[in-house]
Short mmCIF file of C-alpha atoms in Angstrom, two decimals:
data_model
loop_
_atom_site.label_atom_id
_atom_site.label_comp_id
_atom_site.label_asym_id
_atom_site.label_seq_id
_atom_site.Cartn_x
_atom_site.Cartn_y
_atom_site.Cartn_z
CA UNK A 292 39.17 32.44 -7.88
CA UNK A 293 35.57 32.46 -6.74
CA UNK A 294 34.87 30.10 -9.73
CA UNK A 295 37.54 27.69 -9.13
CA UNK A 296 36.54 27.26 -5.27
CA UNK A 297 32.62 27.23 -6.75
CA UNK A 298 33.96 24.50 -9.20
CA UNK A 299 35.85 22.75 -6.44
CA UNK A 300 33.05 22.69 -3.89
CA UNK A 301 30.57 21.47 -6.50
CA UNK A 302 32.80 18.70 -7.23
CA UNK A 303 33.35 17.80 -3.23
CA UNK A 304 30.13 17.81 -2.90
CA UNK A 305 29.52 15.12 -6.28
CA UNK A 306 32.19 12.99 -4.33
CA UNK A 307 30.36 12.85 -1.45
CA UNK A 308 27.19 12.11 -2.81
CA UNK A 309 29.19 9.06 -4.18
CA UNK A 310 30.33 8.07 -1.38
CA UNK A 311 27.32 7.99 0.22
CA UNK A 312 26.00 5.84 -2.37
CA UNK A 313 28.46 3.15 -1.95
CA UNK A 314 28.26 3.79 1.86
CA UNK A 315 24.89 3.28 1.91
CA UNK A 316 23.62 1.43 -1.39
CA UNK A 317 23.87 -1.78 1.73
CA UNK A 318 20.87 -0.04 3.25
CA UNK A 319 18.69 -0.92 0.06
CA UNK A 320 20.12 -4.03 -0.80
CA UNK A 321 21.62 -5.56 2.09
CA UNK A 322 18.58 -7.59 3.05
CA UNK A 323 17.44 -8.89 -0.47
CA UNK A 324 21.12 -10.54 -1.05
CA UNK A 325 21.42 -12.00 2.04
CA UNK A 326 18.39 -13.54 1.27
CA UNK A 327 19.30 -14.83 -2.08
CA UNK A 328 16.16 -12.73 -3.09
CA UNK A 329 18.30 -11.15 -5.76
CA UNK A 330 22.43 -11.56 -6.94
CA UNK A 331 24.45 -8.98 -5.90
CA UNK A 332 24.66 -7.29 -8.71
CA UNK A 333 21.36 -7.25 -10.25
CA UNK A 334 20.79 -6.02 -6.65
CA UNK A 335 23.22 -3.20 -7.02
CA UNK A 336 21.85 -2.48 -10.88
CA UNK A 337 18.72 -2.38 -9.31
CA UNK A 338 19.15 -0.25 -6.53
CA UNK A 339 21.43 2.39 -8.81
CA UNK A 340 18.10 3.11 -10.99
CA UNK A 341 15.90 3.51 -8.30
CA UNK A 342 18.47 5.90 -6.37
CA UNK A 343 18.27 7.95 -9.76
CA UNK A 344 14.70 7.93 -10.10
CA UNK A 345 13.58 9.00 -6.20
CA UNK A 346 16.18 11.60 -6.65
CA UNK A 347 13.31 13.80 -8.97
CA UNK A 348 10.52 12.96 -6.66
CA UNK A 349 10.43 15.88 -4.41
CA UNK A 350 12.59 18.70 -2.70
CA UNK A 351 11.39 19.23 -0.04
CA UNK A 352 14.59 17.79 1.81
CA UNK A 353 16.90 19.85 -0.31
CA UNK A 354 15.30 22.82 0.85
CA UNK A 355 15.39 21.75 4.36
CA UNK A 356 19.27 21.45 4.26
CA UNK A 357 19.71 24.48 1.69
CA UNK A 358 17.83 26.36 3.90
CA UNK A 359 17.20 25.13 7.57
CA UNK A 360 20.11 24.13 9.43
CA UNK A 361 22.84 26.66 8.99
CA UNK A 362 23.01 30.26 7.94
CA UNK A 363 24.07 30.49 3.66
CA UNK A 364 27.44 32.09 4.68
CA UNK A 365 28.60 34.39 2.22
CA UNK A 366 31.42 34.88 -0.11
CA UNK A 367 35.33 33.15 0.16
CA UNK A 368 34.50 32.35 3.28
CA UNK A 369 31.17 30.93 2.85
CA UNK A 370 32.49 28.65 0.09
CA UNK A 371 35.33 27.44 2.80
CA UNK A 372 32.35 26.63 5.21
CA UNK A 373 30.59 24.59 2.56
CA UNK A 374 34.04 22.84 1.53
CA UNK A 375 35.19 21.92 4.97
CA UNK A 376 31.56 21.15 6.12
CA UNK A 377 32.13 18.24 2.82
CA UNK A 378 35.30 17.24 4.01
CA UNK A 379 33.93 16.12 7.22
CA UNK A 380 31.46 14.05 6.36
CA UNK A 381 33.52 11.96 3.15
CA UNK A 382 36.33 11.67 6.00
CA UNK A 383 33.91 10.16 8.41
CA UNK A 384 32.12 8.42 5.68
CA UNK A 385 35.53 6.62 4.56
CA UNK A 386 36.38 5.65 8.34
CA UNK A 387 33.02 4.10 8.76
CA UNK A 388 32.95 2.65 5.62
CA UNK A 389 36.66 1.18 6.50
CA UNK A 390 35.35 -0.62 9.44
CA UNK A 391 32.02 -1.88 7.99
CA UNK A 392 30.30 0.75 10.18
CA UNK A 393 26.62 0.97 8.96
CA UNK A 394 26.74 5.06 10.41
CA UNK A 395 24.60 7.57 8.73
CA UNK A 396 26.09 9.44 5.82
CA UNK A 397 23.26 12.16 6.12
CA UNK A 398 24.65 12.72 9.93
CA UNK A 399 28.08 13.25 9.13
CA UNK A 400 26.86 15.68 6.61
CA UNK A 401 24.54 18.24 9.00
CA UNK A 402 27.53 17.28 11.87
CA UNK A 403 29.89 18.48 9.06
CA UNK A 404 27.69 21.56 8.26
CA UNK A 405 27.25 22.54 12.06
CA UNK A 406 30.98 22.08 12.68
CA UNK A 407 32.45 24.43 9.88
CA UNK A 408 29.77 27.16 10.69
CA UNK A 409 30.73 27.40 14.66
CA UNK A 410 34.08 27.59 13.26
CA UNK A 411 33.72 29.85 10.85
CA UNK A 412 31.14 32.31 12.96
CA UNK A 413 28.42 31.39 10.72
CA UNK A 414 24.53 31.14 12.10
CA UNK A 415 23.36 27.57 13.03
CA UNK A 416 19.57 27.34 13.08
CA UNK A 417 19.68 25.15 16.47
CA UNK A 418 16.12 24.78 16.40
CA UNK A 419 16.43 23.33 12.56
CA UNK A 420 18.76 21.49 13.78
CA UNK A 421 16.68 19.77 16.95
CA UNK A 422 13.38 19.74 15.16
CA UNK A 423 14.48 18.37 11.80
CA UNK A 424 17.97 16.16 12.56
CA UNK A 425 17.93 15.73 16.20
CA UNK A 426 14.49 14.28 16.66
CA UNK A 427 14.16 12.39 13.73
CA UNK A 428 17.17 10.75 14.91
CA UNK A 429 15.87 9.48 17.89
CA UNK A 430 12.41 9.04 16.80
CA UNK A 431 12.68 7.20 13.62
CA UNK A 432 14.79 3.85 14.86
CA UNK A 433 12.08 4.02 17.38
CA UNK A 434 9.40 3.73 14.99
CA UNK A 435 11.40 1.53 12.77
CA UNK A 436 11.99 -0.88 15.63
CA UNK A 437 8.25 -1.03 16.34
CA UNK A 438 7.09 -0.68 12.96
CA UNK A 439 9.56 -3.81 11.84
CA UNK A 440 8.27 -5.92 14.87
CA UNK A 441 4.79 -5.48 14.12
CA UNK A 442 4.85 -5.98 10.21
CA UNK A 443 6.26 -9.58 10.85
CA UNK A 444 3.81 -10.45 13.43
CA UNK A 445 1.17 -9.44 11.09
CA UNK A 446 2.80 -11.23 8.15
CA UNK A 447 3.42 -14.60 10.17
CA UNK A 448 -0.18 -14.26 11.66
CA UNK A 449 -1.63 -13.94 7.69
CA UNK A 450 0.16 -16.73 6.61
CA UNK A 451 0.32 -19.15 9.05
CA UNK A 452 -1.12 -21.99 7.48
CA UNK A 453 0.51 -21.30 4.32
CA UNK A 454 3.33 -23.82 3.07
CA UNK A 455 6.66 -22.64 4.12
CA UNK A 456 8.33 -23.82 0.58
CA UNK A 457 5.87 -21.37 -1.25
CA UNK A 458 5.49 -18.70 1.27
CA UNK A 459 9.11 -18.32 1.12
CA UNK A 460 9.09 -18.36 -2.44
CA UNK A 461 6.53 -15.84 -3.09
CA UNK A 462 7.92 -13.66 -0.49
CA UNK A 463 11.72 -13.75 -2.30
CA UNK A 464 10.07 -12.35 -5.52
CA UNK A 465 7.88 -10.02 -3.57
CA UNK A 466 11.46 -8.76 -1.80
CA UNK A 467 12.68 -7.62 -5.47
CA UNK A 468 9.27 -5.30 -4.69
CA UNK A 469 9.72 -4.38 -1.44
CA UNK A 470 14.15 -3.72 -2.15
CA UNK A 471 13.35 -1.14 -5.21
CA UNK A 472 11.02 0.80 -2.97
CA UNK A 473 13.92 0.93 -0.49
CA UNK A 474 16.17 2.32 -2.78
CA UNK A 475 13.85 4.90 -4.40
CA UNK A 476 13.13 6.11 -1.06
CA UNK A 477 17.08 6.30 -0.73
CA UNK A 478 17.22 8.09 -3.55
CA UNK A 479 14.63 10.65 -2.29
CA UNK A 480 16.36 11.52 0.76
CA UNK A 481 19.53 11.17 -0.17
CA UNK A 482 19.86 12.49 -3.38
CA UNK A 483 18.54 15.46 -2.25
CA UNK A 484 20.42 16.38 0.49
CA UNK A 485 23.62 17.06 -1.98
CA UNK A 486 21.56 18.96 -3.88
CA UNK A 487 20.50 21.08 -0.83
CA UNK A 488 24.58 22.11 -0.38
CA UNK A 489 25.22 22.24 -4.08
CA UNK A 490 21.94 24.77 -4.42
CA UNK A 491 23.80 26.82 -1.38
CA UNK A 492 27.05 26.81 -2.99
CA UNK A 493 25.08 28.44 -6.22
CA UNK A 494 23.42 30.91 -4.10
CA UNK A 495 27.06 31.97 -2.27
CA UNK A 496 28.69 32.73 -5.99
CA UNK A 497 25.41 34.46 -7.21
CA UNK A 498 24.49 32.17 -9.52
CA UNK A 499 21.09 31.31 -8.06
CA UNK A 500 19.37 33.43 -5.69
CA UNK A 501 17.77 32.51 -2.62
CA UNK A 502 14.35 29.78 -2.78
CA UNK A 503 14.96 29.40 -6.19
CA UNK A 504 13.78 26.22 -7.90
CA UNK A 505 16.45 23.96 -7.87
CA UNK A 506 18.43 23.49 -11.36
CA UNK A 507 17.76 20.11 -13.71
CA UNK A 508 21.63 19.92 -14.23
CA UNK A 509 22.02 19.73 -10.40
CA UNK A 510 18.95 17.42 -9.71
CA UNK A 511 21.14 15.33 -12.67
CA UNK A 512 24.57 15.17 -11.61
CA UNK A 513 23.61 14.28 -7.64
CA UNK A 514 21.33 11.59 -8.69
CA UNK A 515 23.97 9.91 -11.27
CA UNK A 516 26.81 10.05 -8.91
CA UNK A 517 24.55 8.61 -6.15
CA UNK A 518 23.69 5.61 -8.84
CA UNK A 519 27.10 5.43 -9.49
CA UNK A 520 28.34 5.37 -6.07
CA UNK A 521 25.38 2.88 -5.54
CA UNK A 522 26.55 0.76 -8.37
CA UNK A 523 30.36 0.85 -6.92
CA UNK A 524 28.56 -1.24 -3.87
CA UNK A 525 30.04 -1.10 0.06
CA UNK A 526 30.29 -5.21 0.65
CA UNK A 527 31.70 -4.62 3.80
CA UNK A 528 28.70 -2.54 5.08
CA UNK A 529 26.73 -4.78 3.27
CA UNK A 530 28.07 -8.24 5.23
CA UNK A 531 27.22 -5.94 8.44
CA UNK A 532 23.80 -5.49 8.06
CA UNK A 533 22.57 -8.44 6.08
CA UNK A 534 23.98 -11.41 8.15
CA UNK A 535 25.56 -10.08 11.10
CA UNK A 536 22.98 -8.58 13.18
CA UNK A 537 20.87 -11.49 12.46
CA UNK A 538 20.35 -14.26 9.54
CA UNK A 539 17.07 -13.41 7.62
CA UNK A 540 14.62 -15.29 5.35
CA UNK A 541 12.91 -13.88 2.45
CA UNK A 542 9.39 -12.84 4.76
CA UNK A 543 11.70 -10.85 7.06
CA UNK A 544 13.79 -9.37 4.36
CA UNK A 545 10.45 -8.21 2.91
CA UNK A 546 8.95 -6.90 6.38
CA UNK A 547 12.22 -4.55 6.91
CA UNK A 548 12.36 -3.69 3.27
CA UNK A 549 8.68 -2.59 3.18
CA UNK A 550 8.83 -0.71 6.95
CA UNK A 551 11.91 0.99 6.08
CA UNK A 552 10.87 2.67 2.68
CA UNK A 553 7.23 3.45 4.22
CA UNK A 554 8.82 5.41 6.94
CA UNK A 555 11.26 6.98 4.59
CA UNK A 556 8.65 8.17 2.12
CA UNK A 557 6.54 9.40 4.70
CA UNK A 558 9.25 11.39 6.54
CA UNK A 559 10.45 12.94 3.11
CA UNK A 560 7.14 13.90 1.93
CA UNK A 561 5.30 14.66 5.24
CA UNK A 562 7.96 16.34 7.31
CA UNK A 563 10.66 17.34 4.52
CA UNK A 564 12.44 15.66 7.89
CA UNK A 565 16.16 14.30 6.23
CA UNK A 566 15.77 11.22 8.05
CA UNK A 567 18.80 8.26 8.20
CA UNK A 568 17.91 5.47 5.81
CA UNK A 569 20.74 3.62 8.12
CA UNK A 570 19.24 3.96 10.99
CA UNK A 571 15.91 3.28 9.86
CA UNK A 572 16.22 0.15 7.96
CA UNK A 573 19.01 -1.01 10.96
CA UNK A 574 16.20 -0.85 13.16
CA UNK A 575 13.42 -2.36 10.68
CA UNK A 576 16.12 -5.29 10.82
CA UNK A 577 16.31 -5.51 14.94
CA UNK A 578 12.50 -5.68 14.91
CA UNK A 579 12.02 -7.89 13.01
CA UNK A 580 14.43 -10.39 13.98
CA UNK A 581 13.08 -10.12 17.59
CA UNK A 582 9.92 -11.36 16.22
CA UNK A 583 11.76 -14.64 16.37
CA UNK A 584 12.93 -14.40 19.82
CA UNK A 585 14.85 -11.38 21.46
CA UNK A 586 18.13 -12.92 21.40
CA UNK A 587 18.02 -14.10 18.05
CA UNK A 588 19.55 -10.57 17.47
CA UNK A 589 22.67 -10.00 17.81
CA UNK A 590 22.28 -6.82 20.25
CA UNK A 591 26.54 -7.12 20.55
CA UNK A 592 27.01 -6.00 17.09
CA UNK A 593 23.33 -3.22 17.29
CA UNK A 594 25.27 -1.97 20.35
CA UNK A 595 28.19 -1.00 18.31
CA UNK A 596 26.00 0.14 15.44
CA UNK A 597 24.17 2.62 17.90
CA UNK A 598 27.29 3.65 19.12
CA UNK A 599 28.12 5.16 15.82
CA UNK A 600 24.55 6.94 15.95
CA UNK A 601 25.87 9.09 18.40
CA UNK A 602 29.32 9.77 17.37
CA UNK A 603 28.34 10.67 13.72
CA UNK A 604 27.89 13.86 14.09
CA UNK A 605 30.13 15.03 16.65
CA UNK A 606 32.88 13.36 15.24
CA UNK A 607 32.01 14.66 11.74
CA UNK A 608 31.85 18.28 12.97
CA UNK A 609 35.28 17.54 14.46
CA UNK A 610 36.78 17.09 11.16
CA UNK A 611 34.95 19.70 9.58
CA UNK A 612 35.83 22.68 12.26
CA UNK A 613 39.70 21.61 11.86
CA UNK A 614 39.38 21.50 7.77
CA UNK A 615 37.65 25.20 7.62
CA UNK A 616 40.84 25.97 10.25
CA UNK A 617 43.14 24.84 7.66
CA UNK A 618 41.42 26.39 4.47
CA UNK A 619 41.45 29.85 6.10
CA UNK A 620 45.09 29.64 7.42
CA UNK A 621 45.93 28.69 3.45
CA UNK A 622 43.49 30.53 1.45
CA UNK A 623 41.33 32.95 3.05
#
């Protein structure tokens, strides 16, 4: 039995990591298709061996969601915590995804995790929780925002007596650039953060024991079914943050591109902070496109997007309380 519900979680867990890639493969590629930068699919191709290349660049995420947010719970129960903690997030991954909701798979995850452990008496690590979800939440559309905003003043300052025709150009081949370091940042956070409850579901059967190095097979199997979920592609996500929250040319594309993978290396391998690569290159995209003029965003549609932001992970720990309810009425 404790096999079969390691087996089972492991295998959750895979799903969700693909369904965060097609959930979120828009956040890499969104901007360099809506440019006409790249096709869609060479985009997606693209983006899908990146994802599995940033997912061996680093651990320090992993070990921040193995080991800082929540308690390992132990035994039967502990592998229920783990499995409804999953369910919540794919369930509020698929709702999102249904409505073309760019929300943040990596918040339904930790709202997922927090959820199942208050339910199932489990240890949350609050101040893990503020100092490594909560702030970075807040803090990193922030810098985004900023960051985006002052990228594309700098690049329209540098080339302002440039020819449009070959600025443009230059700039839609420099976005194939600027789009794989997006997704290999993608890969590095997000990879990693299945790994994280995969290395936690090891540790509750006794495979692995606590701070060990994660396993090659598990570094492997998150990082192909994040390219594959990648590869799968989420158009409607995609439509969402490429054209409507505002119409970009190739020299934005490449400011959001290049702000949003900066900030998500530098979060990953500064802080080990598992940052939102939604909400990051969201707001890369809102500052740049006020470069232009404030309402040349469409705030209607970032005011809906934000609203998400805050729902994520309440609504996600919803799910996840009522799911370990149900797996320990049936089968603990």
């Amino acid at each position: 039995m404790d096999t079969f519900a390691l087996v089972v979680t492991i295998g959750v867990a895979l799903f969700f990591t693909y369904t965060n890639g097609f959930h979120d493969s828009a956040n890499a590629i969104a901007t360099s298709v809506s440019t006409r930068a790249l096709t869609p699919r060479a985009a997606l191709a693209m983006a899908a061996v990146m994802n599995l290349a940033g997912a061996f660049m680093g651990s320090g995420v992993a070990k921040t969601v193995s080991e800082g947010v929540i308690q390992t719970p132990e035994g039967s129960k502990g592998m229920g915590i783990l499995f409804a903690a999953l369910v919540g997030a794919i369930v509020w991954n698929l709702i999102t995804w249904y409505f073309g909701l760019p929300s943040s798979s990596s918040h339904a995850l930790f709202g997922g995790m927090v959820g199942a452990a208050l339910a199932g008496s489990t240890t949350v690590y609050w101040h893990g929780v503020v100092d490594k979800i909560v702030i970075p939440m807040f803090v990193s559309p922030v810098i985004g925002l900023l960051a985006g905003y002052l990228v594309m003043t700098a690049i329209m300052w540098i080339f302002r007596r440039a020819n449009p025709h070959k600025a443009k150009r230059g700039f839609r081949i420099a976005q194939t650039v600027s789009a794989a370091g997006m997704a290999l940042g993608h890969g590095l956070q997000d990879a990693q953060k299945t790994m994280g409850i995969v290395v936690m579901a090891l540790v509750i059967a006794d495979v692995e024991d606590y701070g060990d190095p994660i396993p090659v097979w598990v570094k492997l199997a998150c990082a192909l079914m994040l390219s594959a979920g990648t590869y799968a592609g989420g158009w409607r996500i995609m439509r969402t943050l490429g054209r409507k929250i505002i119409e970009l040319d190739p020299p934005q594309g490449f400011a959001a591109e290049t702000t949003g993978a900066s900030i998500m290396f530098g979060s990953a391998f500064l802080f080990h902070a598992p940052i939102s690569t939604t909400h990051v290159i969201t707001s890369a995209i809102m500052g740049v496109g006020a470069t232009k003029r404030v309402n040349a965003v469409r705030w209607g549609v970032a005011k809906n997007i934000i609203m998400g932001w805050f729902i994520t992970m309440p609504a996600a720990a919803v799910v996840a309380a009522v799911s370990f309810w149900i797996v320990n009425l049936a089968f603990l």
